Structure formats: C-alpha cells, structure tokens
CSV table of C-alpha atoms and ligand atoms in Angstrom, one decimal:
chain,number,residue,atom,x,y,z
A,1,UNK,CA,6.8,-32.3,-21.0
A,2,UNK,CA,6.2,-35.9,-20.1
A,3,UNK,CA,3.5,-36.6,-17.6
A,4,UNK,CA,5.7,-38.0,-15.0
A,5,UNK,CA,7.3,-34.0,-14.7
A,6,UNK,CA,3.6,-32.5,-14.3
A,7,UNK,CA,3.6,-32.7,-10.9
A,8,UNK,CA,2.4,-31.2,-7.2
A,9,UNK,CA,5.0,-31.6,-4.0
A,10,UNK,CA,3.4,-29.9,-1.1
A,11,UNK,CA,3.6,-30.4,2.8
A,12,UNK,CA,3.0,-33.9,4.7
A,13,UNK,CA,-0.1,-32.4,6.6
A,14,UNK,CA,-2.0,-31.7,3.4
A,15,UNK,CA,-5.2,-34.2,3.1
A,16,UNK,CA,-4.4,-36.4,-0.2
A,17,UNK,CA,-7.8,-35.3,-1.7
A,18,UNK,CA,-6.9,-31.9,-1.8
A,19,UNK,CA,-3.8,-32.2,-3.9
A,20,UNK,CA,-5.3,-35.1,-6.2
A,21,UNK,CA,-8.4,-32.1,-6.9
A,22,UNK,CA,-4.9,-30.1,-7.7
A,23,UNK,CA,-3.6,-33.1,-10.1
A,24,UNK,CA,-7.3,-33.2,-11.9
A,25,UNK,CA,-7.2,-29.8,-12.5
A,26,UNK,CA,-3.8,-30.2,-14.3
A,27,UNK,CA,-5.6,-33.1,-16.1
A,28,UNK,CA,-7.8,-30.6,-17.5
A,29,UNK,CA,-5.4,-28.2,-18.9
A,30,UNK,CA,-5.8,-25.7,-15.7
A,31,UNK,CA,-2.4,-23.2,-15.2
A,32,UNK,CA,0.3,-24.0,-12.8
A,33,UNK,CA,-1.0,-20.4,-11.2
A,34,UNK,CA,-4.5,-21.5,-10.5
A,35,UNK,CA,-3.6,-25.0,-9.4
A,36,UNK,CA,-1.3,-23.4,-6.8
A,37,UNK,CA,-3.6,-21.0,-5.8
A,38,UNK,CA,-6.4,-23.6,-5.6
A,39,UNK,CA,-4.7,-26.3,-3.5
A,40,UNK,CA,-3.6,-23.6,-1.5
A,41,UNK,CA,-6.9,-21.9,-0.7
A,42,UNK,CA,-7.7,-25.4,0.1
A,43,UNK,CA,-5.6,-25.5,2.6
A,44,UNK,CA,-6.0,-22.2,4.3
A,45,UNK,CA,-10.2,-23.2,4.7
A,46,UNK,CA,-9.1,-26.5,6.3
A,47,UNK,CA,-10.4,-26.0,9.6
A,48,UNK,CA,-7.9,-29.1,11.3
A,49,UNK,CA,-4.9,-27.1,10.1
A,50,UNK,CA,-4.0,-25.1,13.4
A,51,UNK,CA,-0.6,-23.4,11.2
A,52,UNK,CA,-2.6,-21.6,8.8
A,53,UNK,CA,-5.7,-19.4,7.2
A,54,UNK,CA,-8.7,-20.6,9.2
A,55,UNK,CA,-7.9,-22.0,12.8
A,56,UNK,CA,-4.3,-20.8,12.4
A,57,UNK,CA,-2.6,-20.3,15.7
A,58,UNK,CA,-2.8,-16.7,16.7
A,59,UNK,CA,0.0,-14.2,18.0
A,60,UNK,CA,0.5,-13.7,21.6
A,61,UNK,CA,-2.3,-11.3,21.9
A,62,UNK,CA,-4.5,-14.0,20.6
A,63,UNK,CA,-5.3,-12.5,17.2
A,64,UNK,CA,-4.7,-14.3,14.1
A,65,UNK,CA,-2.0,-12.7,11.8
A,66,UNK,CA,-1.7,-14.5,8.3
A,67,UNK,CA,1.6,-14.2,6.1
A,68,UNK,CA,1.4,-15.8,2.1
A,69,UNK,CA,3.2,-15.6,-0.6
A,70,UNK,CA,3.1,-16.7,-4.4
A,71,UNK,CA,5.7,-16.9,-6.8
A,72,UNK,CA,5.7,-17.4,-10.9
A,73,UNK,CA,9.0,-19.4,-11.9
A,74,UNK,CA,8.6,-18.5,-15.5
A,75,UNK,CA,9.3,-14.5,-15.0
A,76,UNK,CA,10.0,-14.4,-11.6
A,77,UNK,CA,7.5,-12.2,-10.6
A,78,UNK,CA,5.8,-12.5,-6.6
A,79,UNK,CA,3.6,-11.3,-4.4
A,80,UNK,CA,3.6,-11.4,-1.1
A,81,UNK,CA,0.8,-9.9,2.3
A,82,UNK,CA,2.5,-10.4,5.6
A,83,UNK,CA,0.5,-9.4,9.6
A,84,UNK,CA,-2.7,-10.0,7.5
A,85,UNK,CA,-6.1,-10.2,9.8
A,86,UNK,CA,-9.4,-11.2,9.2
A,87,UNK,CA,-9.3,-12.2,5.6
A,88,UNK,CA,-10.4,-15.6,4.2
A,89,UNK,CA,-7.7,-16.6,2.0
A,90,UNK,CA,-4.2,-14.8,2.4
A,91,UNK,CA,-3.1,-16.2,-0.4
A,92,UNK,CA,-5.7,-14.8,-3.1
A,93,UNK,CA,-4.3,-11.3,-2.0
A,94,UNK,CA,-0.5,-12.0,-2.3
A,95,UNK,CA,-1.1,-13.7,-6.2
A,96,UNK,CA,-3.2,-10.5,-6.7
A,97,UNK,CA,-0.4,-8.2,-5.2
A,98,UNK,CA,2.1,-9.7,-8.4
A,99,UNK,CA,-0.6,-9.7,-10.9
A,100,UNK,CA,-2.6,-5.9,-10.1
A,101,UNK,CA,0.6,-3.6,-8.4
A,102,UNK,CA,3.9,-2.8,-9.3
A,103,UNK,CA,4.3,-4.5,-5.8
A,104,UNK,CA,5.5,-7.3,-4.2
A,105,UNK,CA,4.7,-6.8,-0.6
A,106,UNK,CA,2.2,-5.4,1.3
A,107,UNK,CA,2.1,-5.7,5.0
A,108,UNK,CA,-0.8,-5.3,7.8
A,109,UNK,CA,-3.1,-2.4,7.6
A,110,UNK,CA,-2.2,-1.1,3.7
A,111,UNK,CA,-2.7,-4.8,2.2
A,112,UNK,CA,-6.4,-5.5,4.2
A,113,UNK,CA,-6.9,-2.7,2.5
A,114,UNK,CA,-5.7,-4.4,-0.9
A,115,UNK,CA,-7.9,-7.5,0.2
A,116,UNK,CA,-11.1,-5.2,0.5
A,117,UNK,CA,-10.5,-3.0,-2.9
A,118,UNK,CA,-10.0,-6.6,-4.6
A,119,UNK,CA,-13.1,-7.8,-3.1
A,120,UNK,CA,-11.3,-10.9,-1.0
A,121,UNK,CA,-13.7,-12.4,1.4
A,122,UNK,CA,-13.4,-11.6,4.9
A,123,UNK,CA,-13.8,-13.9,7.7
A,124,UNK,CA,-12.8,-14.0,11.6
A,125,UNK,CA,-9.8,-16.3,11.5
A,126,UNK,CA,-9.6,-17.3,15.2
A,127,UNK,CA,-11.8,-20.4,16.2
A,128,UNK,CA,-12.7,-21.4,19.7
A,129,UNK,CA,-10.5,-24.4,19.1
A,130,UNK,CA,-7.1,-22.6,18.4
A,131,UNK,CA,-8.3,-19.6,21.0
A,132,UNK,CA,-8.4,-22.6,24.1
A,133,UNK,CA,-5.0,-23.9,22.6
A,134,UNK,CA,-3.7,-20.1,23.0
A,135,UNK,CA,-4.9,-20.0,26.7
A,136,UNK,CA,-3.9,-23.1,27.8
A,137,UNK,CA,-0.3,-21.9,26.5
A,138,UNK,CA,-0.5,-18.8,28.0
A,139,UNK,CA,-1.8,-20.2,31.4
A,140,UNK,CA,1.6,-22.8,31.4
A,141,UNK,CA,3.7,-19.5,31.0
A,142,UNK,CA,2.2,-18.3,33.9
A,143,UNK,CA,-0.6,-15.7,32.8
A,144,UNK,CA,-4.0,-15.6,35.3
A,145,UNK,CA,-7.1,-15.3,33.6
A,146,UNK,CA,-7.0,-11.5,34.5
A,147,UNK,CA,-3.4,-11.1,32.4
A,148,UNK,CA,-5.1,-12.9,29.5
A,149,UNK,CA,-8.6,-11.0,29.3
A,150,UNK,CA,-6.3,-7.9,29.4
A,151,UNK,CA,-4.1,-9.4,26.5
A,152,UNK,CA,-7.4,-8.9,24.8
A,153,UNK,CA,-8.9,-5.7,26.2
A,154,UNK,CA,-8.4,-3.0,23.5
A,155,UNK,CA,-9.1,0.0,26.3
A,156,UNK,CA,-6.5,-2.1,29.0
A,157,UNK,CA,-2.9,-0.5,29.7
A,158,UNK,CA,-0.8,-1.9,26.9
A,159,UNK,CA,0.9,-5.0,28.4
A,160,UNK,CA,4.6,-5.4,28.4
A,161,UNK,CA,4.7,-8.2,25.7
A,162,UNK,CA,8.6,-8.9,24.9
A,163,UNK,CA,9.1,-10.9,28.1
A,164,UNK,CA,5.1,-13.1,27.4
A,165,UNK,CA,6.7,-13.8,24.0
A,166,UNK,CA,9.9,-15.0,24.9
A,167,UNK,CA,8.4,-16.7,27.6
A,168,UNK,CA,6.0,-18.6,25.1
A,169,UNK,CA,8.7,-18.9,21.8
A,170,UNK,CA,10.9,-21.2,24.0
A,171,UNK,CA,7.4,-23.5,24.5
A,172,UNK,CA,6.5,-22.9,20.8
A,173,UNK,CA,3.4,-25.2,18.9
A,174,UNK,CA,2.9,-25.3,15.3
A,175,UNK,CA,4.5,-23.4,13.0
A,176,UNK,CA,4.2,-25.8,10.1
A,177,UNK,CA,3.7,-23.4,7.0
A,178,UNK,CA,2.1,-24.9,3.9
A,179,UNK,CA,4.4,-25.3,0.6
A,180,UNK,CA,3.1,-25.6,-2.3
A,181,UNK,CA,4.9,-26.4,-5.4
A,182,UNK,CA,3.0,-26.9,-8.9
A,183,UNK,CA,4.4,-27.5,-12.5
A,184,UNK,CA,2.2,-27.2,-15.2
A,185,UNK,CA,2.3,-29.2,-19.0
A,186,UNK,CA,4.1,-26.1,-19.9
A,187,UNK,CA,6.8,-26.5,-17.7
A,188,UNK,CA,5.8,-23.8,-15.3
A,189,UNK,CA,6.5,-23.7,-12.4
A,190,UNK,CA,4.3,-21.6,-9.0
A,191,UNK,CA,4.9,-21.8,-5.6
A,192,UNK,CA,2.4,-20.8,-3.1
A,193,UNK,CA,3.4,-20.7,0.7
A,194,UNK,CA,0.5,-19.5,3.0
A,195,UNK,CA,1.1,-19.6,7.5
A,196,UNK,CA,-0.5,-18.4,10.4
A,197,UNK,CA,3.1,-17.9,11.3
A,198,UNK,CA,5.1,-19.0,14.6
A,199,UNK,CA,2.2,-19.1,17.6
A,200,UNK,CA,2.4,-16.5,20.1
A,201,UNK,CA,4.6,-14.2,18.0
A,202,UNK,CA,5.1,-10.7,18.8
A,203,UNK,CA,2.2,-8.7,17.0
A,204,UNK,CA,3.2,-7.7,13.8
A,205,UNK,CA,5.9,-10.4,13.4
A,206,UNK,CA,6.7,-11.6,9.9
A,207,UNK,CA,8.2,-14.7,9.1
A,208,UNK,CA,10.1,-16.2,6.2
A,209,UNK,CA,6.9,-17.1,4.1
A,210,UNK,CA,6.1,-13.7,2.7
A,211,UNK,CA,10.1,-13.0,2.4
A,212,UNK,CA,11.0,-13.5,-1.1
A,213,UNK,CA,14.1,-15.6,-1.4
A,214,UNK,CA,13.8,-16.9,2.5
A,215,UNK,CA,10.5,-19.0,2.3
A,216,UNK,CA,9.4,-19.3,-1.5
A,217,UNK,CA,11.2,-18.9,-4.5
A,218,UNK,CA,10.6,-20.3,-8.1
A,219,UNK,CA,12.7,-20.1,-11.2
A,220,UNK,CA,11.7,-22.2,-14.1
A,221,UNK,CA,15.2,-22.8,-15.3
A,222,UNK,CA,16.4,-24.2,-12.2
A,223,UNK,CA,14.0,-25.1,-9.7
A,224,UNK,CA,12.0,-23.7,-6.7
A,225,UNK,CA,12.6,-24.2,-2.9
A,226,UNK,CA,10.5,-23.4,-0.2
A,227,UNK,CA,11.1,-24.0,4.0
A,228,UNK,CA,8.4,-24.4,7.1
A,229,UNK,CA,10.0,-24.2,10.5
A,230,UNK,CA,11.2,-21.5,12.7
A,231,UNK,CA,11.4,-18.4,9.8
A,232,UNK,CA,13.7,-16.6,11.2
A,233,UNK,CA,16.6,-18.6,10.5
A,234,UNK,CA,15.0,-19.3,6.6
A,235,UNK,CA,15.7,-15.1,6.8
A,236,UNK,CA,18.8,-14.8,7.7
A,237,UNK,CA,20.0,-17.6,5.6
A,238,UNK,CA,18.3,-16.4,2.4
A,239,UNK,CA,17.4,-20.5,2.4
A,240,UNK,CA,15.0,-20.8,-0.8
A,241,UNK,CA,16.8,-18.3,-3.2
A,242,UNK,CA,20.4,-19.9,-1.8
A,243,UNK,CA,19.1,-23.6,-2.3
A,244,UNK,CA,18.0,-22.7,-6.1
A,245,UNK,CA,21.4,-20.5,-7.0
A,246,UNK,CA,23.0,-24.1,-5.7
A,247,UNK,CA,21.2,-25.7,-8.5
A,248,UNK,CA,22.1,-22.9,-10.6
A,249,UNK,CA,25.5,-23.1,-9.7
A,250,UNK,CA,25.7,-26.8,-10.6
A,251,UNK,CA,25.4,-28.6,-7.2
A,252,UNK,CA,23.0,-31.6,-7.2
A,253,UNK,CA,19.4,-31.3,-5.8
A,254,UNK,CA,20.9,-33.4,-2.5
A,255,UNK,CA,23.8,-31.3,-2.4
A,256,UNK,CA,22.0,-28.2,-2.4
A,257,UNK,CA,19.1,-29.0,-0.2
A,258,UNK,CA,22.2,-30.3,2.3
A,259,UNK,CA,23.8,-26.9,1.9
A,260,UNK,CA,20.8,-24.7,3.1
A,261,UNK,CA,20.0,-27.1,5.8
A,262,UNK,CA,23.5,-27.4,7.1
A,263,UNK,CA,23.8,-23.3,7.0
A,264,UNK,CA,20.5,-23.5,9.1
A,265,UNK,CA,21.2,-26.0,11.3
A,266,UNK,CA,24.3,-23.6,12.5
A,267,UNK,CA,21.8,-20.8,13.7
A,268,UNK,CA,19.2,-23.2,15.1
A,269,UNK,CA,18.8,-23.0,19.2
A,270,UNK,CA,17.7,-26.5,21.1
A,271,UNK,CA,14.2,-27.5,20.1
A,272,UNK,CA,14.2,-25.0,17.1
A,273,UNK,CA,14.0,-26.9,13.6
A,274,UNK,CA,14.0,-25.8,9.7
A,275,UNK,CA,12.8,-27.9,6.7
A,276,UNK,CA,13.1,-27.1,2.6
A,277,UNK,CA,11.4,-28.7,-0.2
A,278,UNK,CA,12.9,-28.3,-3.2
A,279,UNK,CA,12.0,-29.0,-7.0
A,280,UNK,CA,15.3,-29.3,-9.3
A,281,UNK,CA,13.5,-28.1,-12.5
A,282,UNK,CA,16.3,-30.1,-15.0
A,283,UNK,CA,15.7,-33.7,-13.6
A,284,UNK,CA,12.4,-33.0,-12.1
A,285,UNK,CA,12.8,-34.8,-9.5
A,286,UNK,CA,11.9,-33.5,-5.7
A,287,UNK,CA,12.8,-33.5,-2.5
A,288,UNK,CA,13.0,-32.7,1.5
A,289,UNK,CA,15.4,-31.7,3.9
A,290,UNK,CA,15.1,-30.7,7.4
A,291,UNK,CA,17.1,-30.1,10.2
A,292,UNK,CA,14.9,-32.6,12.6
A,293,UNK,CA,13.6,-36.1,11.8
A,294,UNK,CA,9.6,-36.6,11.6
A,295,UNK,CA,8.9,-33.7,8.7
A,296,UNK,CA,7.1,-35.3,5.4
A,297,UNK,CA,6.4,-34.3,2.0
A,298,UNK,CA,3.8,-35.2,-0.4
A,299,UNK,CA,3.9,-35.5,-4.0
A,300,UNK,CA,1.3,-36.4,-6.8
A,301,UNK,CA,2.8,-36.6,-10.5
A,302,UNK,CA,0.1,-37.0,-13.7
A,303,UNK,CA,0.6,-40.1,-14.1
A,304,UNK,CA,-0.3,-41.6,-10.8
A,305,UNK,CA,-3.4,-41.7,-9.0
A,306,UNK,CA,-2.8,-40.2,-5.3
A,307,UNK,CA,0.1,-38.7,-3.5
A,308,UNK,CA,2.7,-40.8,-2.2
A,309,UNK,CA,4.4,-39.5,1.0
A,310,UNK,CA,8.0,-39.5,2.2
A,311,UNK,CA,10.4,-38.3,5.1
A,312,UNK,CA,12.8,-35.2,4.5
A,313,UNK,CA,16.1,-35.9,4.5
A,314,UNK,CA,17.9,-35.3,8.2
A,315,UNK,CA,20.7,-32.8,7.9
A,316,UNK,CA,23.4,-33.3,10.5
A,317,UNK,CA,25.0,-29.5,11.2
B,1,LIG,N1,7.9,-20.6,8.6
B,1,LIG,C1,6.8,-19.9,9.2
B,1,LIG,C2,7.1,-18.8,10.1
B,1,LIG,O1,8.2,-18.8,10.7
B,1,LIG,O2,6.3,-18.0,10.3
C-alpha cells in the first residue's frame, strides 16, 4: 500500500489536530480499528461539538441520547449502541459490542448496561451550554418555563410529546454526525460514526448512525460510505450499504455518491438535508455529496502533513 492510500476522511467540523494525532498514529504502525476509535473518542470529548458525545444536543426532554457505530471493512463485522445516556464515549461500547457479543446492536437500557460490565466511563453528557440552547428552542416553540421544568420533572404527568417534537423538528439545530473513515498500511479499512442524534428528537429515537447499511458501512474490497444529515431519510434509502454495492456494481465513486444523494434528495422535505462521504477502496480516492451546499469534508493522507478540506459535491434531485 502506497502512503498516498493510508489515509483519514472524516467530517469538516473535526479540529485538524485531532485527525493529524490519527495520521501519527498510522505513522507508527497503530491499526485502522484503533485509529478510528481514537480520532473518534476525540471527537465525542470535544466539548464545542454540540452534535455529539459531550455537549451533544439533547432530545426534546432535554436528556442526551447518544447513537455510534463501528464497522471493520476487512470481515464486515459491526457494532453498534443506539438511545445511549450518560456514558463517556459511545463509541468505545459499539466497537466492543462487534468485538465481545455475537451482537451488533444494542439499544438504551440493555447496552448502558453493556457499557458498565465493560467498564466504559460514565459521565453526565448534558452541559449548561447545550441545556440553554435546548430552552431557548423550546421557549421559540412556545413552551413557558412551567411546560419546560415539567419536561424535566420525573414525578410530573407525562407530557404529550408528539406535537413539542414536531413542533421543534420543523426548527431543527445540529444534527451533524461525525464520520470517520480510516485505512490502515494493510489496506483496512474502519469506519466509526458517533451523534448525539437530531436535537429535540422524540425519546428513544434512533437515527441512521447506529443503522448498519443506512449511516456506516465498510467493505475492504469496495469501499465504505457514511451520511450526516436528517437520518431518517439515510434509513429508508439504505444510503451507505446502496452507495458501496454502486461501487460494487461498477459505477464510479461520482456516479455512486450521485445515486444515493439523488434517491435522498426525492424524500427530503424543505430545509431537511443529507450528506455521504464515501471512500472507493480500488482508486482510493474520496469524496462528498450532499443534498445542500455548505457541508465539508476533511482528509489527511500519510504523506502529507495536515488535512486539507473541501466542499461535498451538491446533488440536484
Ligand atoms: N444523522 C444523524 C441522525 O439523524 O441522528
């Protein structure tokens, strides 16, 4: 493998430093798998990130639910935690869901309970800087102080949330989940995708990123493909398994990326927006394609000294 195809694409909104760390571990002879795991750990402890791990944006009850998911393109195997609360690093507990169970996802209550027989750190998620951005949202949707401390209130009357959440989805912030692609000297390939999911979701929602095949998936021979944006659409498309059985099937990287985001861009309601990286795992070249102008993409080969960042291709539907 030449050092120009050794290589880390992630998101726009990842700090350079984090994945040149990533690139210096690959330097060193670390695994595609730890690198992955790393810069994505990185990321989730970032306290500026409001779309994921620490400071994520919570759900509409204002409780931080984390979804991850990590995916080996060598054999294929994943794991995957979705609805996740109060654990440091999300994705440390969906790599060790494919490497310690015959699992690949584990959801809410049963995989914090994975996190704590694994020993994963525990941490409150929410900080006072994403809990003011929650109230401010839920105040322009029309909520009084009284509806919100109630929200909140464990021993309150359960509020009647399916109106509150469509209310605040048609107002949505953030939802940028963090893609992480790593190939190793060996030609391996991992992707790790970690998200504090859509803001204000419904408790308990999951999104594409712990979804096999709709947010993440990796297969050495081909390539791996991986989407941020409004999940549910990456769901009902199948959008990161369908972009890589393009390559499979013989489109081009462009061609294929186009496809997905076209499919997408079919489903999408005003103000909603999709965007894939992909990795085409014969040329090694990478790429980005989105469904709205403004979403960037990082990447750092071996042979260079920082990332270099660029625009994702706009798909017209
Ligand atoms: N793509 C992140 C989410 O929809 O949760």
């Amino acid at each position: 493998m030449e050092s120009k195809d050794i290589l880390i694409l992630a998101n726009g909104e990842i700090r350079d430093e984090i994945i040149a760390a990533g690139i210096e571990m690959l330097r060193t002879g670390a695994s595609a798998d730890d690198v992955a795991e790393k810069v994505a750990r990185d990321v989730e402890d970032d306290a500026d990130e409001h779309s994921v791990g620490f400071s994520g944006l919570p759900n509409v009850l204002g409780v931080v639910e984390l979804d991850a998911s990590f995916m080996e393109g060598r054999n294929r195997r994943a794991g995957a935690v979705a609805g996740v609360r109060n654990f440091r690093n999300p994705i440390v507990l969906a790599r060790a869901v494919m490497e310690r169970t015959p699992h690949v996802l584990l959801v809410g209550a049963g995989a914090e309970r994975f996190g704590d027989e694994i020993g994963a750190e525990r941490k409150e998620m929410l900080t006072e800087a994403a809990r003011n951005i929650w109230i401010e949202r839920m105040h322009k949707i029309g909520l009084s102080d009284f509806d919100i401390q109630a929200l909140q209130n464990p021993l309150a009357p359960q509020a009647a949330l399916i109106d509150i959440v469509q209310r605040a989805f048609n107002m949505r912030d953030g939802s940028d989940t963090m893609n992480v692609f790593v190939r190793d000297a060996s030609g391996h390939i991992v992707t790790a995708v970690t998200t504090s999911g859509v803001a204000w979701k419904y408790p308990g929602r999951a999104g594409d990123s712990p979804i096999i095949g709709a947010g993440n998936y990796a297969d050495d021979r081909y390539g791996a493909a991986a989407c941020m944006g409004l999940g549910e659409i990456a769901i009902r498309v199948g959008a990161s398994a369908r972009g890589v059985h393009n390559l499979r099937f013989g489109m081009s990287m462009d061609e294929a990326g186009a496809d997905v985001c076209r499919e997408m861009s079919s489903y999408l309601a005003k103000g909603q927006w999709v965007r894939m990286l992909m990795l085409d795992a014969k040329t090694g070249s990478v790429g980005g394609y989105a469904t709205a102008e403004g979403l960037h993409y990082k990447v750092q080969r071996l042979n260079e000294d920082r990332p270099t960042k660029y625009e994702a291709m706009k798909i017209a539907a």
